[in-house]
Tab-separated table of C-alpha atoms in Angstrom:
chain	number	residue	atom	x	y	z
D	1	MET	CA	-24.622	-6.660	54.316
D	2	THR	CA	-23.288	-6.080	50.779
D	3	LYS	CA	-21.480	-9.021	49.190
D	4	THR	CA	-17.977	-8.159	47.915
D	5	TYR	CA	-17.470	-8.754	44.195
D	6	THR	CA	-14.611	-11.168	43.385
D	7	PRO	CA	-13.344	-11.006	39.793
D	8	PRO	CA	-13.121	-14.396	38.023
D	9	SER	CA	-9.710	-16.044	37.897
D	10	LEU	CA	-7.829	-16.754	34.663
D	11	ILE	CA	-8.855	-20.429	34.771
D	12	ASP	CA	-12.507	-19.473	35.218
D	13	ARG	CA	-12.357	-17.093	32.250
D	14	LEU	CA	-10.663	-19.721	30.040
D	15	ARG	CA	-13.257	-22.315	31.041
D	16	ALA	CA	-16.095	-19.894	30.301
D	17	ASP	CA	-14.672	-18.752	26.952
D	18	TYR	CA	-13.314	-22.012	25.489
D	19	PHE	CA	-14.988	-24.888	27.383
D	20	PRO	CA	-18.551	-23.754	28.135
D	21	THR	CA	-19.933	-27.122	26.906
D	22	LYS	CA	-18.452	-30.550	26.089
D	23	LEU	CA	-18.859	-29.920	22.331
D	24	ASN	CA	-17.178	-26.511	22.476
D	25	GLY	CA	-14.381	-28.005	24.581
D	26	ALA	CA	-13.787	-30.772	22.021
D	27	VAL	CA	-13.718	-28.245	19.141
D	28	THR	CA	-11.280	-26.071	21.097
D	29	LEU	CA	-8.923	-29.008	21.727
D	30	ILE	CA	-9.034	-30.165	18.077
D	31	PHE	CA	-8.383	-26.641	16.768
D	32	ALA	CA	-5.543	-26.118	19.272
D	33	ALA	CA	-3.965	-29.429	18.205
D	34	LEU	CA	-4.139	-28.434	14.507
D	35	VAL	CA	-2.600	-25.013	15.208
D	36	ALA	CA	0.174	-26.567	17.331
D	37	TRP	CA	0.898	-29.158	14.616
D	38	ALA	CA	1.069	-26.449	11.902
D	39	LEU	CA	3.265	-24.168	14.041
D	40	TRP	CA	5.661	-26.976	14.929
D	41	ASN	CA	6.077	-27.970	11.267
D	42	LEU	CA	6.577	-24.332	10.294
D	43	ILE	CA	9.219	-23.770	12.986
D	44	ASN	CA	10.877	-27.073	12.136
D	45	TRP	CA	11.046	-26.175	8.436
D	46	GLY	CA	11.726	-22.451	8.705
D	47	ILE	CA	14.129	-22.304	11.663
D	48	LEU	CA	15.349	-25.567	13.213
D	49	HIS	CA	16.408	-27.323	9.986
D	50	ALA	CA	16.899	-24.217	7.855
D	51	THR	CA	20.090	-23.036	6.196
D	52	PHE	CA	20.635	-19.312	6.647
D	53	SER	CA	24.073	-18.588	5.234
D	54	ALA	CA	25.006	-18.633	1.555
D	55	ALA	CA	28.354	-20.114	2.617
D	56	ASN	CA	26.473	-23.332	3.550
D	57	LYS	CA	24.364	-23.550	0.412
D	58	GLU	CA	25.586	-27.126	-0.211
D	59	ASN	CA	23.108	-28.134	2.560
D	60	CYS	CA	20.215	-26.843	0.429
D	61	GLY	CA	18.529	-28.416	-2.525
D	62	HIS	CA	16.099	-31.200	-3.243
D	63	GLY	CA	15.723	-33.595	-0.328
D	64	ALA	CA	16.712	-31.042	2.346
D	65	ASP	CA	14.486	-31.041	5.435
D	66	GLY	CA	14.514	-27.286	6.096
D	67	ALA	CA	14.158	-24.002	4.296
D	68	CYS	CA	17.014	-22.594	2.279
D	69	TRP	CA	17.183	-18.971	3.428
D	70	ALA	CA	20.681	-18.928	1.944
D	71	VAL	CA	19.020	-17.739	-1.272
D	72	ILE	CA	17.942	-14.555	0.558
D	73	ASP	CA	21.445	-14.104	1.948
D	74	ALA	CA	22.872	-14.398	-1.573
D	75	ARG	CA	20.200	-12.571	-3.591
D	76	TRP	CA	18.647	-9.948	-1.276
D	77	ARG	CA	20.171	-7.057	-3.206
D	78	LEU	CA	18.485	-8.244	-6.407
D	79	ILE	CA	15.121	-8.607	-4.633
D	80	LEU	CA	15.260	-5.195	-2.952
D	81	PHE	CA	16.986	-3.088	-5.619
D	82	GLY	CA	16.406	-4.934	-8.899
D	83	LEU	CA	18.588	-3.682	-11.740
D	84	TYR	CA	19.742	-0.557	-9.876
D	85	PRO	CA	23.555	-0.180	-10.218
D	86	PHE	CA	25.353	-2.065	-7.447
D	87	GLU	CA	27.568	0.833	-6.343
D	88	GLU	CA	24.555	3.206	-6.133
D	89	GLN	CA	22.176	0.928	-4.218
D	90	TRP	CA	22.713	2.939	-1.025
D	91	ARG	CA	20.688	5.687	-2.697
D	92	SER	CA	17.786	3.330	-3.320
D	93	ALA	CA	17.908	2.182	0.323
D	94	ILE	CA	17.911	5.763	1.687
D	95	ALA	CA	15.084	6.693	-0.707
D	96	CYS	CA	12.921	3.867	0.682
D	97	ILE	CA	13.780	4.916	4.251
D	98	ALA	CA	12.765	8.506	3.392
D	99	ILE	CA	9.311	7.333	2.310
D	100	VAL	CA	8.947	5.172	5.440
D	101	ILE	CA	9.908	8.152	7.656
D	102	THR	CA	7.412	10.321	5.758
D	103	GLY	CA	4.707	7.764	6.477
D	104	GLY	CA	5.713	7.702	10.143
D	105	LEU	CA	5.598	11.499	10.416
D	106	SER	CA	2.121	11.408	8.908
D	107	CYS	CA	0.972	9.810	12.191
D	108	VAL	CA	2.027	12.925	14.153
D	109	PRO	CA	-1.102	15.067	14.792
D	110	TRP	CA	0.845	18.305	14.124
D	111	PHE	CA	0.906	17.395	10.423
D	112	TRP	CA	-2.854	16.760	10.269
D	113	SER	CA	-3.791	19.757	8.192
D	114	GLY	CA	-4.204	19.889	4.441
D	115	ARG	CA	-1.239	22.204	3.886
D	116	ARG	CA	1.196	20.446	6.253
D	117	ILE	CA	0.422	16.883	5.173
D	118	THR	CA	0.677	17.918	1.501
D	119	THR	CA	4.021	19.653	2.119
D	120	LEU	CA	5.306	16.641	4.056
D	121	TRP	CA	4.445	14.135	1.336
D	122	LEU	CA	5.688	16.326	-1.516
D	123	THR	CA	8.982	16.820	0.327
D	124	GLY	CA	9.354	13.105	1.090
D	125	PHE	CA	8.523	12.186	-2.490
D	126	ALA	CA	10.959	14.792	-3.866
D	127	ILE	CA	13.771	13.360	-1.693
D	128	PHE	CA	12.889	9.876	-2.913
D	129	PHE	CA	12.877	10.939	-6.574
D	130	VAL	CA	16.124	12.944	-6.409
D	131	LEU	CA	17.949	10.067	-4.719
D	132	MET	CA	16.638	7.498	-7.191
D	133	ARG	CA	16.958	9.563	-10.380
D	134	GLY	CA	20.156	11.469	-9.579
D	135	GLY	CA	21.590	13.924	-12.106
D	136	MET	CA	21.878	16.694	-9.491
D	137	PHE	CA	23.812	17.397	-6.285
D	138	GLY	CA	26.685	15.327	-7.705
D	139	LEU	CA	24.617	12.135	-7.918
D	140	THR	CA	25.145	9.901	-10.938
D	141	PRO	CA	22.016	9.735	-13.150
D	142	VAL	CA	20.182	6.403	-12.976
D	143	PHE	CA	17.356	6.209	-15.492
D	144	GLU	CA	13.976	4.642	-14.781
D	145	GLN	CA	14.750	1.576	-16.911
D	146	ASN	CA	17.263	0.545	-14.228
D	147	TRP	CA	14.908	0.984	-11.281
D	148	GLY	CA	13.487	-2.137	-9.714
D	149	GLY	CA	12.719	-4.204	-6.648
D	150	LEU	CA	11.120	-2.772	-3.542
D	151	SER	CA	12.048	0.810	-4.400
D	152	LEU	CA	10.129	0.654	-7.711
D	153	THR	CA	7.088	-0.788	-5.911
D	154	ILE	CA	7.175	2.067	-3.378
D	155	PHE	CA	7.660	4.647	-6.160
D	156	ILE	CA	4.620	3.408	-8.102
D	157	PHE	CA	2.469	3.333	-4.947
D	158	ALA	CA	3.544	6.785	-3.716
D	159	SER	CA	3.165	8.366	-7.180
D	160	THR	CA	-0.267	6.824	-7.694
D	161	THR	CA	-1.482	8.052	-4.313
D	162	LEU	CA	-0.072	11.562	-4.688
D	163	LEU	CA	-1.581	11.989	-8.154
D	164	GLY	CA	-4.763	10.045	-7.545
D	165	MET	CA	-5.961	11.565	-4.259
D	166	PRO	CA	-6.308	15.208	-5.483
D	167	LEU	CA	-7.821	13.887	-8.711
D	168	ALA	CA	-10.342	11.874	-6.657
D	169	ILE	CA	-11.412	15.020	-4.774
D	170	VAL	CA	-11.952	16.860	-8.071
D	171	PHE	CA	-13.935	13.925	-9.506
D	172	ALA	CA	-16.111	13.707	-6.378
D	173	LEU	CA	-16.866	17.447	-6.456
D	174	LEU	CA	-17.675	17.366	-10.170
D	175	ARG	CA	-20.022	14.401	-9.704
D	176	ARG	CA	-22.026	16.250	-7.056
D	177	SER	CA	-22.149	19.408	-9.167
D	178	GLU	CA	-25.508	21.193	-9.367
D	179	LEU	CA	-25.111	21.382	-13.164
D	180	PRO	CA	-26.569	18.125	-14.565
D	181	TRP	CA	-24.369	17.927	-17.652
D	182	ILE	CA	-21.204	18.112	-15.498
D	183	ALA	CA	-22.450	15.610	-12.885
D	184	ARG	CA	-23.696	13.112	-15.495
D	185	THR	CA	-20.583	13.364	-17.675
D	186	MET	CA	-18.357	12.817	-14.638
D	187	GLY	CA	-20.524	9.907	-13.538
D	188	LEU	CA	-20.219	8.326	-16.983
D	189	ILE	CA	-16.409	8.679	-16.922
D	190	ILE	CA	-16.112	7.203	-13.420
D	191	ASP	CA	-18.445	4.284	-14.149
D	192	THR	CA	-16.695	3.537	-17.460
D	193	ILE	CA	-13.218	3.420	-15.926
D	194	ARG	CA	-14.432	1.409	-12.932
D	195	SER	CA	-15.942	-1.159	-15.294
D	196	LEU	CA	-12.556	-1.840	-16.930
D	197	PRO	CA	-9.912	-4.164	-15.488
D	198	LEU	CA	-6.849	-2.376	-14.127
D	199	LEU	CA	-4.596	-4.462	-16.356
D	200	SER	CA	-6.367	-3.286	-19.522
D	201	ILE	CA	-5.909	0.359	-18.439
D	202	MET	CA	-2.207	-0.245	-17.797
D	203	PHE	CA	-1.803	-1.892	-21.213
D	204	THR	CA	-3.633	0.994	-22.892
D	205	PHE	CA	-1.415	3.635	-21.306
D	206	ALA	CA	1.782	1.619	-21.802
D	207	ILE	CA	1.278	0.231	-25.318
D	208	VAL	CA	-1.605	1.984	-27.147
D	209	LEU	CA	-1.202	5.644	-26.164
D	210	PRO	CA	2.194	6.130	-27.920
D	211	PHE	CA	0.409	5.463	-31.246
D	212	VAL	CA	-2.147	8.250	-30.753
D	213	LEU	CA	-0.248	10.894	-28.791
D	214	PRO	CA	2.145	13.482	-30.275
D	215	GLY	CA	5.795	12.746	-29.609
D	216	TRP	CA	6.243	15.406	-26.940
D	217	MET	CA	3.419	13.896	-24.854
D	218	ILE	CA	4.511	10.255	-24.892
D	219	GLY	CA	7.093	10.330	-22.123
D	220	ASP	CA	8.504	7.255	-20.400
D	221	LYS	CA	6.404	4.091	-20.204
D	222	LEU	CA	6.688	4.028	-16.402
D	223	TYR	CA	5.096	7.475	-16.066
D	224	ARG	CA	2.303	6.598	-18.512
D	225	VAL	CA	1.464	3.533	-16.436
D	226	ILE	CA	1.472	5.630	-13.256
D	227	VAL	CA	-0.929	8.137	-14.858
D	228	GLY	CA	-3.272	5.314	-15.880
D	229	TYR	CA	-3.092	3.708	-12.451
D	230	SER	CA	-3.736	7.100	-10.803
D	231	LEU	CA	-6.832	7.594	-12.958
D	232	PHE	CA	-8.111	4.158	-11.949
D	233	PHE	CA	-7.379	4.887	-8.268
D	234	ALA	CA	-9.038	8.303	-8.484
D	235	CYS	CA	-12.312	6.898	-9.851
D	236	TYR	CA	-12.651	4.418	-6.981
D	237	GLN	CA	-11.504	6.917	-4.347
D	238	ALA	CA	-13.891	9.583	-5.722
D	239	GLU	CA	-16.851	7.331	-4.992
D	240	ILE	CA	-15.509	6.695	-1.478
D	241	ILE	CA	-15.194	10.434	-0.835
D	242	ARG	CA	-18.630	11.072	-2.340
D	243	GLY	CA	-20.057	8.497	0.061
D	244	GLY	CA	-18.436	10.381	2.936
D	245	MET	CA	-20.037	13.606	1.670
D	246	GLN	CA	-23.479	12.026	1.422
D	247	ALA	CA	-23.237	10.928	5.062
D	248	LEU	CA	-23.127	14.575	6.139
D	249	PRO	CA	-26.405	16.150	7.263
D	250	ALA	CA	-27.624	18.562	4.576
D	251	GLY	CA	-28.148	21.219	7.232
D	252	GLN	CA	-24.421	21.733	7.732
D	253	GLU	CA	-23.758	22.987	4.205
D	254	GLU	CA	-26.987	24.986	4.234
D	255	ALA	CA	-25.943	26.601	7.525
D	256	ALA	CA	-22.577	27.488	5.977
D	257	LYS	CA	-24.396	29.110	3.038
D	258	ALA	CA	-26.598	31.031	5.460
D	259	LEU	CA	-23.463	32.359	7.148
D	260	GLY	CA	-22.264	33.683	3.798
D	261	MET	CA	-19.409	31.238	3.253
D	262	GLY	CA	-18.323	30.833	-0.360
D	263	TYR	CA	-18.170	27.494	-2.216
D	264	TRP	CA	-14.469	26.794	-1.660
D	265	HIS	CA	-14.643	27.740	2.016
D	266	ARG	CA	-17.624	25.420	2.510
D	267	ILE	CA	-15.826	22.591	0.750
D	268	GLY	CA	-12.441	23.193	2.393
D	269	TYR	CA	-13.563	23.845	5.979
D	270	ILE	CA	-16.923	22.070	6.336
D	271	VAL	CA	-17.468	19.301	3.774
D	272	LEU	CA	-14.118	17.689	2.942
D	273	PRO	CA	-12.722	17.304	6.512
D	274	GLN	CA	-15.888	15.520	7.641
D	275	ALA	CA	-16.158	13.527	4.397
D	276	PHE	CA	-12.604	12.182	4.841
D	277	ARG	CA	-13.387	11.351	8.447
D	278	ASN	CA	-16.499	9.401	7.428
D	279	ALA	CA	-14.627	7.687	4.589
D	280	LEU	CA	-11.500	6.799	6.560
D	281	PRO	CA	-11.976	2.980	6.814
D	282	PRO	CA	-12.696	2.456	3.071
D	283	THR	CA	-9.896	4.908	2.186
D	284	ILE	CA	-7.350	2.832	4.125
D	285	ASN	CA	-8.749	-0.272	2.465
D	286	GLN	CA	-8.314	1.344	-0.957
D	287	LEU	CA	-4.685	2.247	-0.162
D	288	VAL	CA	-3.962	-1.346	0.886
D	289	ILE	CA	-5.462	-2.663	-2.355
D	290	THR	CA	-3.487	-0.104	-4.374
D	291	PHE	CA	-0.202	-1.166	-2.766
D	292	LYS	CA	-0.824	-4.850	-3.444
D	293	GLU	CA	-1.934	-4.271	-7.044
D	294	THR	CA	1.368	-2.602	-7.914
D	295	SER	CA	2.503	-6.173	-8.577
D	296	LEU	CA	0.435	-6.133	-11.799
D	297	VAL	CA	3.081	-3.980	-13.515
D	298	VAL	CA	5.264	-7.083	-13.779
D	299	ILE	CA	3.004	-8.235	-16.658
D	300	ILE	CA	3.911	-5.205	-18.766
D	301	GLY	CA	7.619	-5.580	-18.238
D	302	PHE	CA	8.588	-3.714	-15.079
D	303	PHE	CA	11.098	-5.193	-12.667
D	304	GLU	CA	9.239	-4.557	-9.412
D	305	ILE	CA	9.694	-6.658	-6.283
D	306	LEU	CA	7.762	-9.693	-7.560
D	307	ALA	CA	9.746	-9.782	-10.806
D	308	SER	CA	12.949	-9.304	-8.808
D	309	GLY	CA	11.949	-12.300	-6.693
D	310	ASN	CA	11.409	-14.388	-9.826
D	311	ALA	CA	14.863	-13.396	-11.059
D	312	ALA	CA	16.407	-14.220	-7.665
D	313	TYR	CA	15.678	-17.938	-8.023
D	314	GLY	CA	15.537	-18.000	-11.829
D	315	ASN	CA	18.899	-19.643	-12.429
D	316	ALA	CA	20.333	-23.139	-12.144
D	317	GLU	CA	21.963	-22.375	-8.790
D	318	TRP	CA	18.775	-21.378	-6.908
D	319	ASN	CA	15.862	-22.713	-8.968
D	320	PHE	CA	14.771	-25.014	-6.109
D	321	ALA	CA	14.316	-22.104	-3.648
D	322	HIS	CA	11.188	-20.455	-5.080
D	323	VAL	CA	9.134	-21.107	-1.910
D	324	GLU	CA	11.666	-19.292	0.287
D	325	VAL	CA	11.854	-16.341	-2.130
D	326	TYR	CA	8.066	-15.983	-2.301
D	327	CYS	CA	7.871	-16.237	1.519
D	328	PHE	CA	10.380	-13.370	1.780
D	329	VAL	CA	8.534	-11.233	-0.797
D	330	GLY	CA	5.232	-11.993	0.949
D	331	PHE	CA	6.770	-10.954	4.268
D	332	LEU	CA	7.793	-7.580	2.782
D	333	TYR	CA	4.266	-7.049	1.455
D	334	PHE	CA	2.905	-7.982	4.883
D	335	ILE	CA	5.095	-5.398	6.644
D	336	PHE	CA	3.844	-2.530	4.471
D	337	VAL	CA	0.204	-3.631	4.363
D	338	PHE	CA	0.090	-4.287	8.120
D	339	ALA	CA	1.681	-0.879	8.763
D	340	LEU	CA	-0.992	0.768	6.591
D	341	SER	CA	-3.688	-1.139	8.456
D	342	ARG	CA	-2.327	-0.100	11.880
D	343	TYR	CA	-2.004	3.500	10.662
D	344	GLY	CA	-5.662	3.442	9.669
D	345	ALA	CA	-6.659	1.976	13.045
D	346	HIS	CA	-4.646	4.710	14.790
D	347	LEU	CA	-6.433	7.410	12.786
D	348	GLU	CA	-9.824	5.850	13.517
D	349	ARG	CA	-9.134	5.848	17.260
D	350	ARG	CA	-7.776	9.373	17.126
D	351	MET	CA	-10.793	10.661	15.215
D	352	ALA	CA	-13.219	8.373	17.067
D	353	VAL	CA	-14.845	7.341	13.796
D	354	ALA	CA	-16.669	4.358	15.294
D	355	GLU	CA	-18.183	6.468	18.081
D	356	ARG	CA	-19.980	8.880	15.807
């Protein structure tokens, strides 16, 4: 007679996972107590004894038991929009929403072709730029010197990615060229740029280049920094793509040659789609790093979200609330980085990268 299988109960699974031995049980209890103590103190400080409204800011200050979120209530426009004109900040908000919607549409499989995803991102970026810059469709011009906050961070990230990704593909193809002088020259350029700190490249493009370029090529400092950052991004991403290409069996490209496919057809239909699939996890990682490193532009004088946060508490009225401001800025970074991470996980499941 066959014995019927009875699945273990919840208590049995907890005992097996967390209390298999006396030592493991003691470690579990100590760790749980530390987590509970930290959570209780965080809730006590951040919610139970916190002040949320700017109208009650007299409850904040040195000696207060809870967080002073009143600084966010009073200064959120400065953190999100920076120096953007107050009456035009709706444009900055809609521009950020347009980029977020573009990122959301990128998850729809219908857009997963080179032409459609490129059209989608160029359209989303154009809407963002027109809303921010103005000067057309009856919108008041707002020059780049007045951009700031979250919208400037998103603009730098989107511009760097849009410029850097095609450049990375070109760099990767040149480095695997069959002509040695092209492959070695490209390798030297990539290795040289990768050996330099990102901050030094930003300083070079922002401060040094105007002394050596003709006047018509100088442009605005913001765009020079974006070009430098895109070059830095492209060199790292090119090596990631090249790694994805090297993971392909050599027989695939040789079979495409045997079928009479030309170079661009082999690259466009055989090599690049599989290379991007192989390189998906490090590509998402590179995008996350690129988004976080946009904060470096604060050192060369741009008013991005970190600088806006510094300005939000940088007066006598709110100078005690720097922890709350940094928590809020960190939360905004977390939202975007976590969304990028989940997007990458969704693509990996969809493409079954781990099962190959």
